[in-house]
Amino acid sequence: MKNWLSALVLILSSVAVHAQLKGDAKRLEGTWRYEGGSGYEVWRRNSDELRGYGYRSSKFEDTILVEEINIRVVSKRLTYTLMTRQVTSAGTIINEHRFMSKNRKSLRFENMDNDNPRKVEYKLGAFNKNRLKILISYDGKPKPVVLKLRREQ
């Protein structure tokens, strides 16, 4: 009985370890301000997922939540779920996009079946850990849109 219980504890602990975030995903945690723009992203980590919130400042100095992002491990790969909000005269439109990475460490997410965007990649500074680039690739555009951010906290 003790052997079965020990084996069960070992199996459950190894499964929990495999479900945790690895690599650069952990380093996204914090507040990042867009360089040359009026907005910022806030990233918070739980044990097995990372939640991001994208805010923009309007011309009236209001802060508006425009996107929610969730990064977590599913089947040994990172999944990236992006929910965008667009306010129109008819109300708020929420779009959800799902992307997959090739493994648990890469912050390059793709979904070629998605209308737009098709790819999203996060690159943390190699020498300066307080810099971040987000590359967003759209269908029909030869070069990705590059967003540069600087860590505030």
Coordinates of C-alpha atoms in Angstrom, one line a residue:
M1 CA 0.0 0.0 0.0
K2 CA 2.9 2.4 0.9
N3 CA 4.5 1.7 -2.5
W4 CA 1.3 2.5 -4.4
L5 CA 0.8 5.7 -2.4
S6 CA 4.5 6.7 -3.1
A7 CA 4.2 6.0 -6.8
L8 CA 0.9 8.0 -7.0
V9 CA 2.5 11.0 -5.3
L10 CA 5.5 10.8 -7.6
I11 CA 3.4 10.6 -10.7
L12 CA 1.2 13.5 -9.6
S13 CA 4.1 15.7 -8.7
S14 CA 5.8 15.0 -12.1
V15 CA 2.6 15.9 -14.0
A16 CA 2.3 19.2 -12.0
V17 CA 5.9 20.1 -12.8
H18 CA 5.3 19.5 -16.6
A19 CA 2.3 21.9 -16.5
Q20 CA 4.2 24.9 -15.2
L21 CA 5.5 27.7 -17.3
K22 CA 9.1 27.6 -18.4
G23 CA 11.7 29.9 -19.9
D24 CA 10.9 33.4 -21.0
A25 CA 7.2 33.2 -20.2
K26 CA 8.0 33.8 -16.5
R27 CA 10.0 36.9 -17.3
L28 CA 7.0 38.6 -18.9
E29 CA 5.6 39.3 -15.4
G30 CA 5.3 43.0 -14.6
T31 CA 4.1 46.3 -16.2
W32 CA 5.4 47.2 -19.7
R33 CA 4.8 50.6 -21.3
Y34 CA 4.8 51.1 -25.1
E35 CA 7.6 53.2 -26.4
G36 CA 6.3 56.1 -28.4
G37 CA 2.7 55.2 -27.7
S38 CA -0.1 55.7 -25.2
G39 CA -0.6 52.3 -23.7
Y40 CA 0.8 49.6 -21.5
E41 CA 0.5 45.9 -20.7
V42 CA 0.3 44.3 -17.3
W43 CA 1.3 40.6 -16.9
R44 CA 0.6 38.5 -13.7
R45 CA 1.7 34.9 -13.2
N46 CA -0.1 32.1 -11.3
S47 CA 1.7 28.8 -10.9
D48 CA 0.5 27.4 -14.3
E49 CA -0.6 30.4 -16.3
L50 CA 0.3 34.0 -17.2
R51 CA -2.4 36.6 -17.7
G52 CA -1.9 39.8 -19.6
Y53 CA -4.0 42.9 -19.9
G54 CA -3.5 45.5 -22.6
Y55 CA -4.6 49.1 -21.9
R56 CA -4.7 52.1 -24.2
S57 CA -5.2 55.8 -23.2
S58 CA -7.8 57.6 -25.2
K59 CA -7.6 61.2 -26.3
F60 CA -9.7 62.1 -23.3
E61 CA -7.1 60.6 -21.0
D62 CA -9.3 57.6 -20.2
T63 CA -7.7 54.2 -19.8
I64 CA -9.4 51.5 -21.8
L65 CA -8.9 47.7 -21.5
V66 CA -8.5 46.6 -25.2
E67 CA -7.2 43.0 -24.8
E68 CA -6.8 40.1 -22.4
I69 CA -4.2 37.5 -23.0
N70 CA -3.7 34.1 -21.4
I71 CA -0.6 31.9 -21.7
R72 CA -0.6 28.4 -20.3
V73 CA 0.7 24.9 -20.9
V74 CA -1.6 22.5 -22.8
S75 CA -0.3 19.1 -23.9
K76 CA 3.4 20.2 -23.4
R77 CA 3.0 23.3 -25.5
L78 CA 2.3 26.9 -24.7
T79 CA -1.1 28.2 -25.8
Y80 CA -1.8 31.8 -26.3
T81 CA -5.4 33.0 -26.1
L82 CA -6.0 36.6 -27.2
M83 CA -9.4 38.3 -26.5
T84 CA -9.7 41.7 -28.1
R85 CA -12.3 44.3 -27.4
Q86 CA -13.6 46.8 -29.9
V87 CA -16.1 49.4 -28.9
T88 CA -18.5 50.4 -31.6
S89 CA -21.8 52.4 -31.8
A90 CA -23.6 49.0 -31.6
G91 CA -21.7 47.9 -28.5
T92 CA -18.5 46.0 -27.6
I93 CA -17.3 43.4 -29.9
I94 CA -15.1 40.6 -28.4
N95 CA -12.9 38.5 -30.6
E96 CA -11.0 35.4 -29.4
H97 CA -7.9 34.0 -31.1
R98 CA -6.0 30.9 -30.1
F99 CA -2.3 30.3 -31.0
M100 CA 0.1 27.4 -30.2
S101 CA 3.8 27.4 -29.7
K102 CA 6.1 24.6 -30.8
N103 CA 7.1 23.8 -27.2
R104 CA 6.8 25.0 -23.6
K105 CA 9.7 27.5 -23.8
S106 CA 9.1 29.4 -27.1
L107 CA 7.2 32.6 -27.0
R108 CA 6.5 32.4 -30.8
F109 CA 2.8 31.5 -31.3
E110 CA 1.2 30.6 -34.6
N111 CA -2.3 29.9 -36.0
M112 CA -2.2 30.0 -39.8
D113 CA -6.0 29.3 -39.9
N114 CA -6.6 32.6 -38.1
D115 CA -7.7 35.6 -40.1
N116 CA -5.5 38.1 -38.4
P117 CA -3.0 38.1 -36.8
R118 CA -1.4 34.8 -37.9
K119 CA 1.7 35.0 -35.7
V120 CA 2.6 36.7 -32.4
E121 CA 6.2 36.6 -31.0
Y122 CA 7.6 38.0 -27.8
K123 CA 11.3 38.7 -27.7
L124 CA 12.8 39.8 -24.3
G125 CA 16.0 41.7 -24.4
A126 CA 19.1 39.5 -24.4
F127 CA 21.2 42.0 -22.5
N128 CA 18.5 44.3 -21.1
K129 CA 15.8 42.3 -19.4
N130 CA 13.6 45.5 -19.2
R131 CA 13.1 45.7 -23.0
L132 CA 10.5 43.7 -24.9
K133 CA 9.6 43.4 -28.6
I134 CA 6.3 42.0 -29.8
L135 CA 6.2 41.0 -33.5
I136 CA 2.8 40.6 -35.0
S137 CA 2.4 39.1 -38.4
Y138 CA -0.7 39.7 -40.5
D139 CA -1.8 37.9 -43.6
G140 CA -0.7 39.6 -46.8
K141 CA 1.9 41.8 -45.1
P142 CA 5.6 41.0 -45.8
K143 CA 6.9 42.4 -42.5
P144 CA 5.5 42.0 -39.0
V145 CA 4.3 45.0 -37.0
V146 CA 6.9 45.6 -34.2
L147 CA 5.9 47.0 -30.8
K148 CA 8.6 48.0 -28.4
L149 CA 8.0 48.1 -24.7
R150 CA 10.0 49.0 -21.6
R151 CA 9.4 47.4 -18.2
E152 CA 8.2 49.8 -15.5
Q153 CA 7.9 47.4 -12.6

